[in-house]
Amino acid sequence: INAEYGGFLAMLHAARSRLGHSLRAFSTSLSPALNVTVTSVSGSQWPESAPGLHGRTSVALLFEEDVAALADQNLPEFTDLHVESLKGGKASNVLEVFPGSADGASRLVVVGMGSKQQASTNGLQKAVHAAIQRLNGIGVSSAGIFVPGMPDMATEEVAACIAEVAVLSNYSWDGNKSDPSKRKDRLASVSLLVSRSHEQNLVSVEQAVEEQALISSGTILARDLANQRANQFTLDHFEHAAVELGANMETLEVKVVGLDQIEKRKMGLIEAVGRAGPKPPRLIFLEHKGNPAEPTNRVGVVGKGILFDTGGLNLKPTGAMEDMYLDKHGAATVMAIMKTVASLGVKANVVGVLALAENSVDSVSYRPSDILTAMNGNTVHVGNTDAEGRLVLADALTCLQADYSGTPVSYTHLRAHETPEHLVCRLLLEKKKKKQ
């Protein structure tokens, strides 16, 4: 959640009457999803909430003022050294203790959040991330996290923030390691422990957590798609994943524009970029029809999907090519956006475009100095074959405008610390403001 947007969750809830709220699950995610639930407990936070949690690993997120108060309670599991290690305003300090009470949690991970006077969403995110890293280091499969009180934040906002960071911080891409012992152990489930004093808000807390976990799963899908290697995940696999997504989403329609149509419609830019690749280039359209009453009122999102970018004949040097399997991250982000929009039942029409090709080297590769003709008839002089992204996106934008008339085209980018879901909601809200 970025404070720049006034709290992403708050924005989403404020727009719910316009966007709608119909959660639908989608299972296509190559990484196992972290299961996040909500549990009501007695007391306001640890240690008052500890009874009934025997045998569990739990996390307490404490401000410096809360830590100082522990020194006055003569708790046997907290020595002066423990207390001092969490004081001094050092945020994200982690302490692992084993409460002595037979009714208490068997293991407690305490994470400092600094001074309450300097409390922020960013500080909460850092603390939760530190907690998840420690829990994964311990090797537990499940844990409870006490939801702390945060100044100027509702309980459901705090819980949703914790859910978001827990899901994203738990991510690991190591499924290809042949030795299972070298794969990182990851949490399978987290229960957010909410005080019974907030029981009247429990339903809204559960809804916010469910919604946020679903949103974060979109980011996991984007990471999974981007991390796939080109020899294992071809353009055909990308197309299959998009078609599968459409088959599992009631409001999504998928259209594939293959090489024959690319040539017939004279998309000379994307054709040239993908000409030397082992699989032909293509455009994939995913349309979410969330507002049938206004079918031409749409938002379009276009993503670059270069499965691997060698640079073409302007070959990238060693050190600059190895990570170019990530050059499809734009298309992966768009696909994640479309999954999220459809899963949330957003009451808006959104079209996602995946511009897919592989920039390879072959005897038929396009060359520096070539003059290409775009779908819109403009000619383009190629100065460098490693500038392929603008070429595939140009034909994709033209095709979007031609096939989905009325779709406005605006240029935007992911801001610092912004997830795909932040971007699409920012676009939708900016569109609403312009309409007003």
PDB file of C-alpha atoms in Angstrom, residues 196-395:
ATOM      1  CA  ARG A 196     -12.375  -9.765  19.955  1.00  0.00           C
ATOM      2  CA  SER A 197     -12.798  -6.127  20.910  1.00  0.00           C
ATOM      3  CA  HIS A 198     -12.983  -5.530  17.157  1.00  0.00           C
ATOM      4  CA  GLU A 199     -15.465  -8.385  16.625  1.00  0.00           C
ATOM      5  CA  GLN A 200     -18.054  -6.027  15.166  1.00  0.00           C
ATOM      6  CA  ASN A 201     -15.574  -5.332  12.345  1.00  0.00           C
ATOM      7  CA  LEU A 202     -14.567  -8.963  11.881  1.00  0.00           C
ATOM      8  CA  VAL A 203     -16.609  -9.453   8.705  1.00  0.00           C
ATOM      9  CA  SER A 204     -15.095  -6.377   7.057  1.00  0.00           C
ATOM     10  CA  VAL A 205     -11.620  -7.486   8.189  1.00  0.00           C
ATOM     11  CA  GLU A 206     -12.143 -10.953   6.675  1.00  0.00           C
ATOM     12  CA  GLN A 207     -13.434  -9.400   3.448  1.00  0.00           C
ATOM     13  CA  ALA A 208     -10.493  -6.999   3.221  1.00  0.00           C
ATOM     14  CA  VAL A 209      -7.984  -9.800   3.821  1.00  0.00           C
ATOM     15  CA  GLU A 210      -9.640 -12.104   1.293  1.00  0.00           C
ATOM     16  CA  GLU A 211      -9.673  -9.305  -1.261  1.00  0.00           C
ATOM     17  CA  GLN A 212      -6.059  -8.321  -0.660  1.00  0.00           C
ATOM     18  CA  ALA A 213      -4.813 -11.913  -0.783  1.00  0.00           C
ATOM     19  CA  LEU A 214      -6.571 -12.284  -4.127  1.00  0.00           C
ATOM     20  CA  ILE A 215      -5.006  -9.069  -5.409  1.00  0.00           C
ATOM     21  CA  SER A 216      -1.538 -10.110  -4.277  1.00  0.00           C
ATOM     22  CA  SER A 217      -1.948 -13.415  -6.093  1.00  0.00           C
ATOM     23  CA  GLY A 218      -2.007 -11.371  -9.292  1.00  0.00           C
ATOM     24  CA  THR A 219       1.481 -10.116  -8.512  1.00  0.00           C
ATOM     25  CA  ILE A 220       2.582 -13.698  -7.850  1.00  0.00           C
ATOM     26  CA  LEU A 221       1.259 -14.687 -11.272  1.00  0.00           C
ATOM     27  CA  ALA A 222       3.220 -11.830 -12.890  1.00  0.00           C
ATOM     28  CA  ARG A 223       6.401 -12.940 -11.106  1.00  0.00           C
ATOM     29  CA  ASP A 224       5.861 -16.559 -12.106  1.00  0.00           C
ATOM     30  CA  LEU A 225       5.343 -15.699 -15.768  1.00  0.00           C
ATOM     31  CA  ALA A 226       8.303 -13.326 -15.856  1.00  0.00           C
ATOM     32  CA  ASN A 227      10.664 -15.798 -14.183  1.00  0.00           C
ATOM     33  CA  GLN A 228       9.967 -18.577 -16.692  1.00  0.00           C
ATOM     34  CA  ARG A 229      12.931 -19.376 -18.944  1.00  0.00           C
ATOM     35  CA  ALA A 230      12.547 -19.244 -22.701  1.00  0.00           C
ATOM     36  CA  ASN A 231      13.571 -22.873 -23.302  1.00  0.00           C
ATOM     37  CA  GLN A 232      10.839 -24.098 -20.934  1.00  0.00           C
ATOM     38  CA  PHE A 233       8.155 -21.472 -21.543  1.00  0.00           C
ATOM     39  CA  THR A 234       7.673 -20.667 -25.215  1.00  0.00           C
ATOM     40  CA  LEU A 235       5.280 -18.255 -26.899  1.00  0.00           C
ATOM     41  CA  ASP A 236       2.927 -21.214 -27.317  1.00  0.00           C
ATOM     42  CA  HIS A 237       2.969 -21.723 -23.539  1.00  0.00           C
ATOM     43  CA  PHE A 238       2.243 -18.027 -22.975  1.00  0.00           C
ATOM     44  CA  GLU A 239      -0.716 -18.236 -25.339  1.00  0.00           C
ATOM     45  CA  HIS A 240      -1.968 -21.385 -23.615  1.00  0.00           C
ATOM     46  CA  ALA A 241      -1.769 -19.654 -20.213  1.00  0.00           C
ATOM     47  CA  ALA A 242      -3.809 -16.715 -21.534  1.00  0.00           C
ATOM     48  CA  VAL A 243      -6.434 -19.010 -23.074  1.00  0.00           C
ATOM     49  CA  GLU A 244      -6.635 -20.994 -19.819  1.00  0.00           C
ATOM     50  CA  LEU A 245      -7.112 -17.770 -17.889  1.00  0.00           C
ATOM     51  CA  GLY A 246      -9.992 -16.808 -20.154  1.00  0.00           C
ATOM     52  CA  ALA A 247     -11.572 -20.233 -19.791  1.00  0.00           C
ATOM     53  CA  ASN A 248     -11.564 -19.881 -16.018  1.00  0.00           C
ATOM     54  CA  MET A 249     -12.903 -16.333 -15.925  1.00  0.00           C
ATOM     55  CA  GLU A 250     -16.546 -15.760 -16.742  1.00  0.00           C
ATOM     56  CA  THR A 251     -16.092 -12.147 -17.851  1.00  0.00           C
ATOM     57  CA  LEU A 252     -12.888 -12.594 -19.879  1.00  0.00           C
ATOM     58  CA  GLU A 253     -12.787 -13.094 -23.634  1.00  0.00           C
ATOM     59  CA  VAL A 254      -9.503 -14.057 -25.292  1.00  0.00           C
ATOM     60  CA  LYS A 255      -8.591 -13.358 -28.899  1.00  0.00           C
ATOM     61  CA  VAL A 256      -5.326 -14.456 -30.500  1.00  0.00           C
ATOM     62  CA  VAL A 257      -3.966 -12.621 -33.551  1.00  0.00           C
ATOM     63  CA  GLY A 258      -1.542 -15.094 -35.114  1.00  0.00           C
ATOM     64  CA  LEU A 259       1.150 -14.713 -37.756  1.00  0.00           C
ATOM     65  CA  ASP A 260      -1.266 -15.112 -40.680  1.00  0.00           C
ATOM     66  CA  GLN A 261      -3.370 -12.190 -39.438  1.00  0.00           C
ATOM     67  CA  ILE A 262      -0.261 -10.168 -38.557  1.00  0.00           C
ATOM     68  CA  GLU A 263       0.914 -10.512 -42.161  1.00  0.00           C
ATOM     69  CA  LYS A 264      -2.550  -9.993 -43.651  1.00  0.00           C
ATOM     70  CA  ARG A 265      -3.083  -6.804 -41.634  1.00  0.00           C
ATOM     71  CA  LYS A 266       0.417  -5.583 -42.489  1.00  0.00           C
ATOM     72  CA  MET A 267       1.839  -5.361 -38.988  1.00  0.00           C
ATOM     73  CA  GLY A 268       5.361  -5.082 -40.292  1.00  0.00           C
ATOM     74  CA  LEU A 269       6.949  -4.066 -36.995  1.00  0.00           C
ATOM     75  CA  ILE A 270       6.056  -6.998 -34.732  1.00  0.00           C
ATOM     76  CA  GLU A 271       6.506  -9.371 -37.678  1.00  0.00           C
ATOM     77  CA  ALA A 272      10.063  -8.167 -38.202  1.00  0.00           C
ATOM     78  CA  VAL A 273      11.004  -8.414 -34.525  1.00  0.00           C
ATOM     79  CA  GLY A 274       9.694 -11.971 -34.192  1.00  0.00           C
ATOM     80  CA  ARG A 275      10.762 -13.221 -37.623  1.00  0.00           C
ATOM     81  CA  ALA A 276      13.920 -15.003 -36.436  1.00  0.00           C
ATOM     82  CA  GLY A 277      12.373 -16.516 -33.320  1.00  0.00           C
ATOM     83  CA  PRO A 278      11.726 -20.254 -32.935  1.00  0.00           C
ATOM     84  CA  LYS A 279       7.998 -19.498 -32.559  1.00  0.00           C
ATOM     85  CA  PRO A 280       6.071 -16.896 -34.586  1.00  0.00           C
ATOM     86  CA  PRO A 281       5.015 -13.585 -32.998  1.00  0.00           C
ATOM     87  CA  ARG A 282       1.425 -12.938 -31.975  1.00  0.00           C
ATOM     88  CA  LEU A 283      -0.904 -10.505 -30.237  1.00  0.00           C
ATOM     89  CA  ILE A 284      -3.235 -11.730 -27.516  1.00  0.00           C
ATOM     90  CA  PHE A 285      -6.233  -9.661 -26.425  1.00  0.00           C
ATOM     91  CA  LEU A 286      -7.932 -10.290 -23.094  1.00  0.00           C
ATOM     92  CA  GLU A 287     -11.162  -8.332 -22.736  1.00  0.00           C
ATOM     93  CA  HIS A 288     -12.978  -7.987 -19.416  1.00  0.00           C
ATOM     94  CA  LYS A 289     -16.599  -6.943 -20.018  1.00  0.00           C
ATOM     95  CA  GLY A 290     -17.428  -5.586 -16.590  1.00  0.00           C
ATOM     96  CA  ASN A 291     -19.770  -2.841 -17.800  1.00  0.00           C
ATOM     97  CA  PRO A 292     -21.981  -4.226 -20.611  1.00  0.00           C
ATOM     98  CA  ALA A 293     -24.185  -1.120 -20.469  1.00  0.00           C
ATOM     99  CA  GLU A 294     -21.311   0.957 -21.905  1.00  0.00           C
ATOM    100  CA  PRO A 295     -19.485  -1.485 -24.191  1.00  0.00           C
ATOM    101  CA  THR A 296     -17.286   1.156 -25.856  1.00  0.00           C
ATOM    102  CA  ASN A 297     -16.211   2.795 -22.598  1.00  0.00           C
ATOM    103  CA  ARG A 298     -12.949   0.949 -22.051  1.00  0.00           C
ATOM    104  CA  VAL A 299      -9.482   1.150 -20.552  1.00  0.00           C
ATOM    105  CA  GLY A 300      -6.659  -0.409 -22.557  1.00  0.00           C
ATOM    106  CA  VAL A 301      -3.427  -1.793 -21.061  1.00  0.00           C
ATOM    107  CA  VAL A 302      -0.642  -2.945 -23.406  1.00  0.00           C
ATOM    108  CA  GLY A 303       2.390  -4.978 -22.348  1.00  0.00           C
ATOM    109  CA  LYS A 304       5.663  -5.823 -24.081  1.00  0.00           C
ATOM    110  CA  GLY A 305       6.243  -9.573 -24.145  1.00  0.00           C
ATOM    111  CA  ILE A 306       9.670 -10.325 -25.602  1.00  0.00           C
ATOM    112  CA  LEU A 307      10.165 -13.913 -24.520  1.00  0.00           C
ATOM    113  CA  PHE A 308      13.935 -13.479 -24.744  1.00  0.00           C
ATOM    114  CA  ASP A 309      15.840 -10.515 -26.081  1.00  0.00           C
ATOM    115  CA  THR A 310      19.246 -11.234 -27.571  1.00  0.00           C
ATOM    116  CA  GLY A 311      19.323  -7.741 -29.019  1.00  0.00           C
ATOM    117  CA  GLY A 312      19.001  -9.154 -32.537  1.00  0.00           C
ATOM    118  CA  LEU A 313      21.844  -8.447 -34.942  1.00  0.00           C
ATOM    119  CA  ASN A 314      22.856  -5.608 -32.610  1.00  0.00           C
ATOM    120  CA  LEU A 315      23.733  -8.397 -30.205  1.00  0.00           C
ATOM    121  CA  LYS A 316      23.818  -7.667 -26.488  1.00  0.00           C
ATOM    122  CA  PRO A 317      27.216  -8.301 -24.855  1.00  0.00           C
ATOM    123  CA  THR A 318      27.884 -10.809 -22.084  1.00  0.00           C
ATOM    124  CA  GLY A 319      26.603  -9.374 -18.834  1.00  0.00           C
ATOM    125  CA  ALA A 320      23.701  -7.592 -20.509  1.00  0.00           C
ATOM    126  CA  MET A 321      21.856 -10.579 -21.992  1.00  0.00           C
ATOM    127  CA  GLU A 322      21.587 -13.152 -19.211  1.00  0.00           C
ATOM    128  CA  ASP A 323      18.494 -11.628 -17.566  1.00  0.00           C
ATOM    129  CA  MET A 324      16.641 -10.911 -20.786  1.00  0.00           C
ATOM    130  CA  TYR A 325      14.102 -13.651 -20.090  1.00  0.00           C
ATOM    131  CA  LEU A 326      12.587 -10.839 -18.001  1.00  0.00           C
ATOM    132  CA  ASP A 327      11.858  -8.780 -21.122  1.00  0.00           C
ATOM    133  CA  LYS A 328       8.376 -10.313 -21.141  1.00  0.00           C
ATOM    134  CA  HIS A 329       7.523  -8.760 -17.766  1.00  0.00           C
ATOM    135  CA  GLY A 330       5.304  -6.113 -19.377  1.00  0.00           C
ATOM    136  CA  ALA A 331       3.019  -8.760 -20.869  1.00  0.00           C
ATOM    137  CA  ALA A 332       3.170 -10.760 -17.631  1.00  0.00           C
ATOM    138  CA  THR A 333       2.024  -7.649 -15.759  1.00  0.00           C
ATOM    139  CA  VAL A 334      -0.878  -7.084 -18.141  1.00  0.00           C
ATOM    140  CA  MET A 335      -1.985 -10.695 -17.766  1.00  0.00           C
ATOM    141  CA  ALA A 336      -1.844 -10.327 -13.981  1.00  0.00           C
ATOM    142  CA  ILE A 337      -3.897  -7.135 -14.219  1.00  0.00           C
ATOM    143  CA  MET A 338      -6.559  -8.909 -16.252  1.00  0.00           C
ATOM    144  CA  LYS A 339      -6.673 -11.789 -13.782  1.00  0.00           C
ATOM    145  CA  THR A 340      -7.093  -9.318 -10.912  1.00  0.00           C
ATOM    146  CA  VAL A 341      -9.730  -7.207 -12.652  1.00  0.00           C
ATOM    147  CA  ALA A 342     -11.799 -10.262 -13.555  1.00  0.00           C
ATOM    148  CA  SER A 343     -11.360 -11.874 -10.133  1.00  0.00           C
ATOM    149  CA  LEU A 344     -12.612  -8.734  -8.374  1.00  0.00           C
ATOM    150  CA  GLY A 345     -15.553  -8.382 -10.741  1.00  0.00           C
ATOM    151  CA  VAL A 346     -14.539  -4.821 -11.601  1.00  0.00           C
ATOM    152  CA  LYS A 347     -17.492  -2.956 -13.113  1.00  0.00           C
ATOM    153  CA  ALA A 348     -15.471  -1.483 -15.957  1.00  0.00           C
ATOM    154  CA  ASN A 349     -14.466  -2.645 -19.409  1.00  0.00           C
ATOM    155  CA  VAL A 350     -10.743  -3.353 -19.613  1.00  0.00           C
ATOM    156  CA  VAL A 351      -8.741  -4.664 -22.576  1.00  0.00           C
ATOM    157  CA  GLY A 352      -5.301  -6.154 -21.989  1.00  0.00           C
ATOM    158  CA  VAL A 353      -2.930  -6.681 -24.922  1.00  0.00           C
ATOM    159  CA  LEU A 354       0.070  -9.012 -24.871  1.00  0.00           C
ATOM    160  CA  ALA A 355       2.554  -8.143 -27.632  1.00  0.00           C
ATOM    161  CA  LEU A 356       4.518 -11.404 -27.875  1.00  0.00           C
ATOM    162  CA  ALA A 357       7.661 -12.112 -29.895  1.00  0.00           C
ATOM    163  CA  GLU A 358      11.222 -13.350 -29.455  1.00  0.00           C
ATOM    164  CA  ASN A 359      14.087 -11.132 -30.625  1.00  0.00           C
ATOM    165  CA  SER A 360      16.546 -13.721 -31.923  1.00  0.00           C
ATOM    166  CA  VAL A 361      19.393 -14.016 -34.428  1.00  0.00           C
ATOM    167  CA  ASP A 362      18.966 -15.916 -37.681  1.00  0.00           C
ATOM    168  CA  SER A 363      19.567 -15.532 -41.387  1.00  0.00           C
ATOM    169  CA  VAL A 364      16.120 -13.916 -41.666  1.00  0.00           C
ATOM    170  CA  SER A 365      16.628 -11.447 -38.779  1.00  0.00           C
ATOM    171  CA  TYR A 366      15.649  -7.865 -39.429  1.00  0.00           C
ATOM    172  CA  ARG A 367      18.657  -5.602 -39.817  1.00  0.00           C
ATOM    173  CA  PRO A 368      19.870  -2.203 -38.701  1.00  0.00           C
ATOM    174  CA  SER A 369      18.992   0.206 -41.561  1.00  0.00           C
ATOM    175  CA  ASP A 370      15.865  -1.776 -42.563  1.00  0.00           C
ATOM    176  CA  ILE A 371      12.784   0.298 -43.359  1.00  0.00           C
ATOM    177  CA  LEU A 372       9.648  -1.320 -41.980  1.00  0.00           C
ATOM    178  CA  THR A 373       5.975  -0.457 -42.453  1.00  0.00           C
ATOM    179  CA  ALA A 374       3.740  -0.332 -39.395  1.00  0.00           C
ATOM    180  CA  MET A 375       0.096  -1.375 -39.297  1.00  0.00           C
ATOM    181  CA  ASN A 376      -0.969   2.270 -39.462  1.00  0.00           C
ATOM    182  CA  GLY A 377       1.048   2.803 -42.665  1.00  0.00           C
ATOM    183  CA  ASN A 378       3.919   4.760 -41.153  1.00  0.00           C
ATOM    184  CA  THR A 379       7.414   3.736 -42.179  1.00  0.00           C
ATOM    185  CA  VAL A 380      10.085   3.147 -39.545  1.00  0.00           C
ATOM    186  CA  HIS A 381      13.850   3.261 -40.056  1.00  0.00           C
ATOM    187  CA  VAL A 382      15.596   0.717 -37.821  1.00  0.00           C
ATOM    188  CA  GLY A 383      18.658   2.221 -36.186  1.00  0.00           C
ATOM    189  CA  ASN A 384      19.238  -0.592 -33.718  1.00  0.00           C
ATOM    190  CA  THR A 385      17.600  -4.014 -33.564  1.00  0.00           C
ATOM    191  CA  ASP A 386      17.845  -3.916 -29.763  1.00  0.00           C
ATOM    192  CA  ALA A 387      15.129  -1.245 -29.705  1.00  0.00           C
ATOM    193  CA  GLU A 388      12.481  -3.848 -30.458  1.00  0.00           C
ATOM    194  CA  GLY A 389      10.077  -2.971 -27.654  1.00  0.00           C
ATOM    195  CA  ARG A 390       8.749   0.216 -29.257  1.00  0.00           C
ATOM    196  CA  LEU A 391       8.181  -1.705 -32.499  1.00  0.00           C
ATOM    197  CA  VAL A 392       5.988  -4.478 -31.078  1.00  0.00           C
ATOM    198  CA  LEU A 393       4.109  -1.991 -28.889  1.00  0.00           C
ATOM    199  CA  ALA A 394       3.426   0.330 -31.842  1.00  0.00           C
ATOM    200  CA  ASP A 395       1.612  -2.367 -33.823  1.00  0.00           C
TER     201      ASP A 395
END
